[in-house]
Structure formats: structure tokens, C-alpha cells
């Protein structure tokens, strides 16, 4: 545990009904007693008057005390739930800063201490950051699932299997003349295969999990003046894109972020796809093609169900008759009147929601790199073990390499530089 005691505001800055000031470290209780005089019993709230060194009242606050091992950081912690006055908060922080051994916390330092004290692993720290940033219900649920420690628990189970496999191989190597099983390959290959299959399954679900965290992209594509920008404005509920009767008005990709049935979705209004009339329009059309191809889903607006200048709909893409207010087409969509828009949003949610159901626990590129590295080490280990006892020593080392990679995934080893980057993105007081 750290020898320093830190403090910070744990709630958003500015005026509020209540502001929470958090103190953590070996002198947290003593520091809090200096201001509150007497602390309530652990984990029970008590109303106290906070006073400065001269005895002047700073505020009347609700005080909570947590003992080491039973707090978020794993250290002694005290929270002052003060009135959310900027002046009150500033004065309490000043008084805490005047106490010996106390200093203002760095961004993310409370969470970093929680990890260092074994309260969270690195995947849970990342999940906490995702939970703070969550804007939709699906993002919240995914972050909560990761924050529960599900990925760390899965890695721990893989590690148990790999340690067993490595121990069996090393027993044959080190104690060949003693009574140990001579043929351990069957059990070792079973253990290595089980972990490898688990990694493969987790990797297969990463794409959807990443999209939940970062947001899905849905491109609206079609010929010029087919109603793409009008539909985007209807979805956004504002004039996000310029609309006119002049074909080729949209020259760049315009984005609108939305919460679609709990899913984070960015709709893209792309330039009309046609033979370019000038260099600027050619650039816009090129960008439209690129973004449409890279999008998670495409909504094709057409006057008839045909391909749009070489961009063929994929199996899950949505093809709709545009300007249903003019054509009267059943099942079409109109950005002008809103006809068919709710059905479109439901269809988008159904397609993307089905992908979310296949998502795994890993959500970040760092997770992908670590699991691919472990998978590659296990592939090598399986091939070596299959060759027989003469290759067990190298097979054991490949197994150990996989263990080290998974330990780095949950933050046990070789992550100091990564920690600095992660915690720098946290707010003060977290």
C-alpha cells in the first residue's frame, strides 16, 4: 500500500446538490478527524460539521468511513458528502492540502491504487473507464459484465490449465529417472487444446464487443438527390446535412451519433454515388464508397431495387424505396414525413443486436494482441509436444510464454507504461 494519503473531488466539477470528496491512504482517517473531529463507525454514515484549523465551520457534511481491505482502493478511505458549492469544496480541499502527508490525487490514482492492492485487475480497470464513458444501455451492460471480473476469471482458469500442462512437461524433463508418468502428452495436449479453443472463441466475439464500445457505423447510400440527407436530418432531429433539389449537394461524409434501442450507432450520410462531374465531387464519391464499404451496415435508398453504381448490398444490408411520401411505396421510407423511419430503426437494431449477442468479454485491441500471442504460443507448444519427449523442453517454454502473455493481459506483469497511459485518461477522484 502507498505511504501517501491522497484526496480529490469524486463528483463532477461545478455547482451541484452534493459534492463528494474522497480521501484514501494510511492517514485518511486521521486527516478526516482533523476536519470532522469524530468519525462515525465504519460503513455507517454520520452527519458532521467540518471545521478548519481555527475552528470555523466549513460545511455540514455526511461522512462515511471505510477500513483498509473493505474500500474501493483497499486502503483506509473517508468520504465527505458536502453541499455542492464551489466555495465549500475549494475550502475543504485547501484544508486537506494543508495537512502533513496529504496531497491532491493524480488522475485515476484511486483506481490505480485499487489495482495495486488487488481490488481490480487491469481488464476491470479498463471496464471501469468504459462504464464511465458509456452512453447507451448496451454499452453499460457490456462494461458492467467486464467490471464484474468475468474476463479476468476466464484468464485465471486458462492459466490454471497451462500451469498444469507446463508442470507435467517439466516433471518428465527434470525427473525422468523417477516415478513420474512417462507419457503425459495426452493430458498436456488436452489442456493446451482446451485453452486454445477458449482463446479462439473469445477472439471470434471481439469484433462485436469492440463495436459496442466504440459504436457501430451505418452508412446511408444511394444515388444523388434520392433523399439521404433528408433522412439523416429526420434521424438526427435537426438540420445535420444540407438538403436541396440540386444533385451532388453532399460532398463529404456527414455523421450523426444516436442511441438506437440501446445501441451506439453513428449514421453516415454519404455523397450520392454516380459518375463524378468534377474533381471535388469525385473526391466526395470516393470517400462515400470507402466509408460505405467499411461500415458495419448499409441502408440503400433506391427508386427501384438495384445496385448503386457497383456497390452491391450485402446479406444483412437494408434496401428501402426512397421518398415514400411521393411514390406511396409500401415498406419504403420518407425522411420528409418520417414514414418508415421507426421501422428502419427497428431493423437496424435487430441486425446489430444479433451481432451483439455473439460478442465476447474482450473489447480492446490490447486484448486481441495478447490473446493472439498466447494462441500462437499454444499452437507451437501443441506441435512440439506431439513430436515427443525430446521436444518437451521447448514445448514447456512455449507454454510458459503463453502464461506470461495472459498475465500481462490482466496486468500482473510488464504493464507499467500501459498503466500510465490508461490512468491518464481517468478523471480526478476516480
XYZ file of N, CA, C and O in Angstrom, residues 21-89:
276
model
N -16.069 14.380 -1.646
C -14.618 14.496 -1.554
C -14.095 13.200 -0.946
O -14.521 12.794 0.130
N -13.194 12.548 -1.672
C -12.685 11.243 -1.264
C -11.249 11.376 -0.758
O -10.426 12.067 -1.361
N -10.949 10.695 0.334
C -9.606 10.664 0.913
C -9.193 9.206 1.040
O -9.969 8.377 1.523
N -7.965 8.865 0.625
C -7.509 7.475 0.697
C -6.031 7.427 1.056
O -5.232 8.208 0.544
N -5.671 6.480 1.932
C -4.282 6.306 2.306
C -4.131 6.042 3.795
O -5.109 6.016 4.552
N -2.900 5.868 4.244
C -2.673 5.496 5.641
C -3.134 6.534 6.653
O -3.483 6.192 7.782
N -3.141 7.822 6.248
C -3.549 8.882 7.175
C -4.943 9.416 6.858
O -5.322 10.502 7.316
N -5.727 8.669 6.090
C -7.049 9.154 5.680
C -7.949 9.391 6.880
O -8.623 10.424 6.971
N -7.964 8.454 7.822
C -8.839 8.610 8.985
C -8.395 9.780 9.857
O -9.220 10.570 10.327
N -7.087 9.904 10.042
C -6.567 10.998 10.866
C -6.853 12.347 10.221
O -7.239 13.313 10.896
N -6.685 12.407 8.895
C -6.951 13.662 8.188
C -8.417 14.045 8.304
O -8.758 15.211 8.547
N -9.280 13.068 8.147
C -10.717 13.337 8.238
C -11.115 13.756 9.649
O -11.965 14.640 9.830
N -10.490 13.141 10.648
C -10.792 13.512 12.035
C -10.385 14.943 12.333
O -11.019 15.626 13.139
N -9.327 15.428 11.676
C -8.887 16.803 11.887
C -9.983 17.784 11.484
O -10.186 18.815 12.145
N -10.724 17.454 10.421
C -11.797 18.337 9.966
C -13.135 18.011 10.628
O -13.899 18.931 10.969
N -13.424 16.716 10.831
C -14.753 16.322 11.339
C -14.759 16.073 12.839
O -15.821 15.835 13.422
N -13.579 16.094 13.448
C -13.403 15.867 14.900
C -13.644 14.407 15.282
O -12.774 13.763 15.812
N -14.783 13.837 15.000
C -15.065 12.441 15.340
C -15.707 11.769 14.136
O -16.636 12.316 13.539
N -15.214 10.589 13.796
C -15.741 9.872 12.639
C -16.792 8.853 13.071
O -16.728 8.299 14.161
N -17.761 8.578 12.217
C -18.757 7.546 12.527
C -18.123 6.154 12.446
O -17.004 6.008 11.943
N -18.814 5.125 12.921
C -18.294 3.759 12.784
C -18.110 3.408 11.307
O -18.742 4.012 10.430
N -17.245 2.442 11.008
C -17.004 2.068 9.607
C -18.297 1.691 8.885
O -19.160 1.011 9.434
N -18.422 2.194 7.652
C -19.516 1.856 6.731
C -20.884 2.349 7.196
O -21.917 1.904 6.709
N -20.899 3.254 8.162
C -22.140 3.887 8.613
C -22.012 5.390 8.434
O -21.016 5.983 8.842
N -23.001 6.008 7.818
C -22.942 7.447 7.569
C -23.241 8.228 8.839
O -24.070 7.826 9.663
N -22.533 9.337 9.001
C -22.765 10.218 10.139
C -22.708 11.668 9.716
O -21.892 12.050 8.869
N -23.578 12.498 10.277
C -23.597 13.926 9.957
C -22.595 14.643 10.856
O -22.634 14.516 12.080
N -21.674 15.385 10.239
C -20.628 16.078 10.999
C -20.446 17.497 10.466
O -20.666 17.765 9.284
N -20.018 18.383 11.355
C -19.608 19.724 10.931
C -18.107 19.706 10.674
O -17.323 19.334 11.549
N -17.720 20.100 9.486
C -16.308 20.160 9.124
C -15.777 21.540 9.513
O -16.401 22.555 9.206
N -14.631 21.544 10.185
C -14.041 22.804 10.657
C -12.607 22.916 10.200
O -11.906 21.903 10.043
N -12.148 24.173 10.010
C -10.742 24.392 9.652
C -9.885 24.444 10.903
O -10.375 24.198 12.027
N -8.611 24.753 10.734
C -7.674 24.740 11.858
C -8.042 25.758 12.935
O -7.703 25.580 14.115
N -8.752 26.821 12.558
C -9.157 27.837 13.530
C -10.486 27.500 14.210
O -10.916 28.215 15.114
N -11.132 26.447 13.756
C -12.413 26.059 14.333
C -13.612 26.613 13.608
O -14.755 26.370 14.012
N -13.392 27.362 12.541
C -14.508 27.908 11.767
C -15.197 26.778 10.987
O -14.533 25.892 10.432
N -16.516 26.836 10.930
C -17.280 25.798 10.235
C -17.130 25.963 8.721
O -17.363 27.040 8.171
N -16.743 24.870 8.078
C -16.632 24.853 6.617
C -17.943 24.432 5.974
O -18.375 25.008 4.982
N -18.557 23.401 6.541
C -19.797 22.873 5.981
C -20.330 21.799 6.921
O -19.606 21.305 7.803
N -21.585 21.466 6.738
C -22.154 20.318 7.429
C -22.268 19.200 6.394
O -22.956 19.361 5.377
N -21.582 18.096 6.648
C -21.445 17.057 5.627
C -21.783 15.679 6.182
O -21.669 15.424 7.381
N -22.182 14.807 5.277
C -22.361 13.398 5.610
C -20.999 12.733 5.454
O -20.336 12.896 4.423
N -20.565 12.000 6.468
C -19.231 11.399 6.474
C -19.356 9.881 6.473
O -20.121 9.301 7.244
N -18.591 9.251 5.589
C -18.519 7.787 5.516
C -17.070 7.351 5.687
O -16.161 7.946 5.088
N -16.872 6.304 6.498
C -15.506 5.808 6.747
C -15.431 4.336 6.349
O -16.325 3.540 6.640
N -14.334 3.985 5.662
C -14.091 2.603 5.259
C -12.697 2.181 5.736
O -11.744 2.956 5.613
N -12.586 0.988 6.240
C -11.307 0.480 6.705
C -10.548 -0.194 5.569
O -11.135 -0.656 4.597
N -9.237 -0.275 5.726
C -8.395 -0.934 4.727
C -8.889 -2.363 4.499
O -9.233 -3.074 5.440
N -8.923 -2.754 3.218
C -9.412 -4.077 2.872
C -10.901 -4.120 2.610
O -11.412 -5.113 2.080
N -11.603 -3.057 2.959
C -13.055 -3.008 2.761
C -13.476 -1.739 2.028
O -14.599 -1.271 2.190
N -12.563 -1.207 1.248
C -12.839 0.021 0.499
C -12.523 -0.188 -0.969
O -11.935 -1.203 -1.361
N -12.880 0.781 -1.796
C -12.613 0.698 -3.231
C -11.121 0.574 -3.509
O -10.693 -0.235 -4.334
N -10.308 1.368 -2.829
C -8.863 1.336 -3.081
C -8.150 0.238 -2.316
O -6.992 -0.062 -2.600
N -8.808 -0.344 -1.310
C -8.143 -1.320 -0.450
C -7.435 -0.673 0.718
O -6.869 -1.368 1.564
N -7.465 0.662 0.790
C -6.821 1.409 1.865
C -7.884 1.991 2.799
O -9.084 1.874 2.544
N -7.431 2.642 3.870
C -8.354 3.440 4.676
C -8.909 4.560 3.793
O -8.145 5.255 3.105
N -10.222 4.721 3.816
C -10.872 5.718 2.962
C -11.925 6.461 3.777
O -12.608 5.867 4.619
N -12.042 7.768 3.513
C -13.123 8.574 4.080
C -13.732 9.397 2.954
O -13.020 9.894 2.077
N -15.042 9.522 2.974
C -15.732 10.375 2.010
C -16.521 11.450 2.746
O -17.233 11.151 3.703
N -16.367 12.703 2.301
C -17.178 13.825 2.773
C -18.228 14.111 1.695
O -17.887 14.453 0.562
N -19.501 13.970 2.046
C -20.584 14.324 1.125
C -21.038 15.733 1.508
O -21.895 15.925 2.374
N -20.429 16.706 0.842
C -20.654 18.116 1.184
C -21.763 18.722 0.322
O -22.188 18.144 -0.672
N -22.193 19.916 0.694
C -23.048 20.677 -0.209
C -22.233 21.034 -1.452
O -21.035 21.324 -1.360
N -22.893 20.997 -2.609
C -22.165 21.164 -3.859
C -21.855 22.599 -4.217
O -22.055 23.018 -5.365
N -21.343 23.347 -3.276
C -20.927 24.728 -3.522
C -19.471 24.750 -3.950
O -18.625 24.083 -3.347
N -19.175 25.515 -4.981
C -17.788 25.613 -5.443
C -16.894 26.136 -4.329
O -15.779 25.646 -4.111
N -17.383 27.134 -3.571
C -16.589 27.719 -2.487
C -16.352 26.710 -1.365
O -15.255 26.628 -0.806
N -17.393 25.937 -1.011
C -17.251 24.942 0.057
C -16.220 23.891 -0.337
O -15.311 23.555 0.432
N -16.356 23.355 -1.534
C -15.443 22.304 -1.993
C -14.011 22.821 -2.032
O -13.079 22.149 -1.580
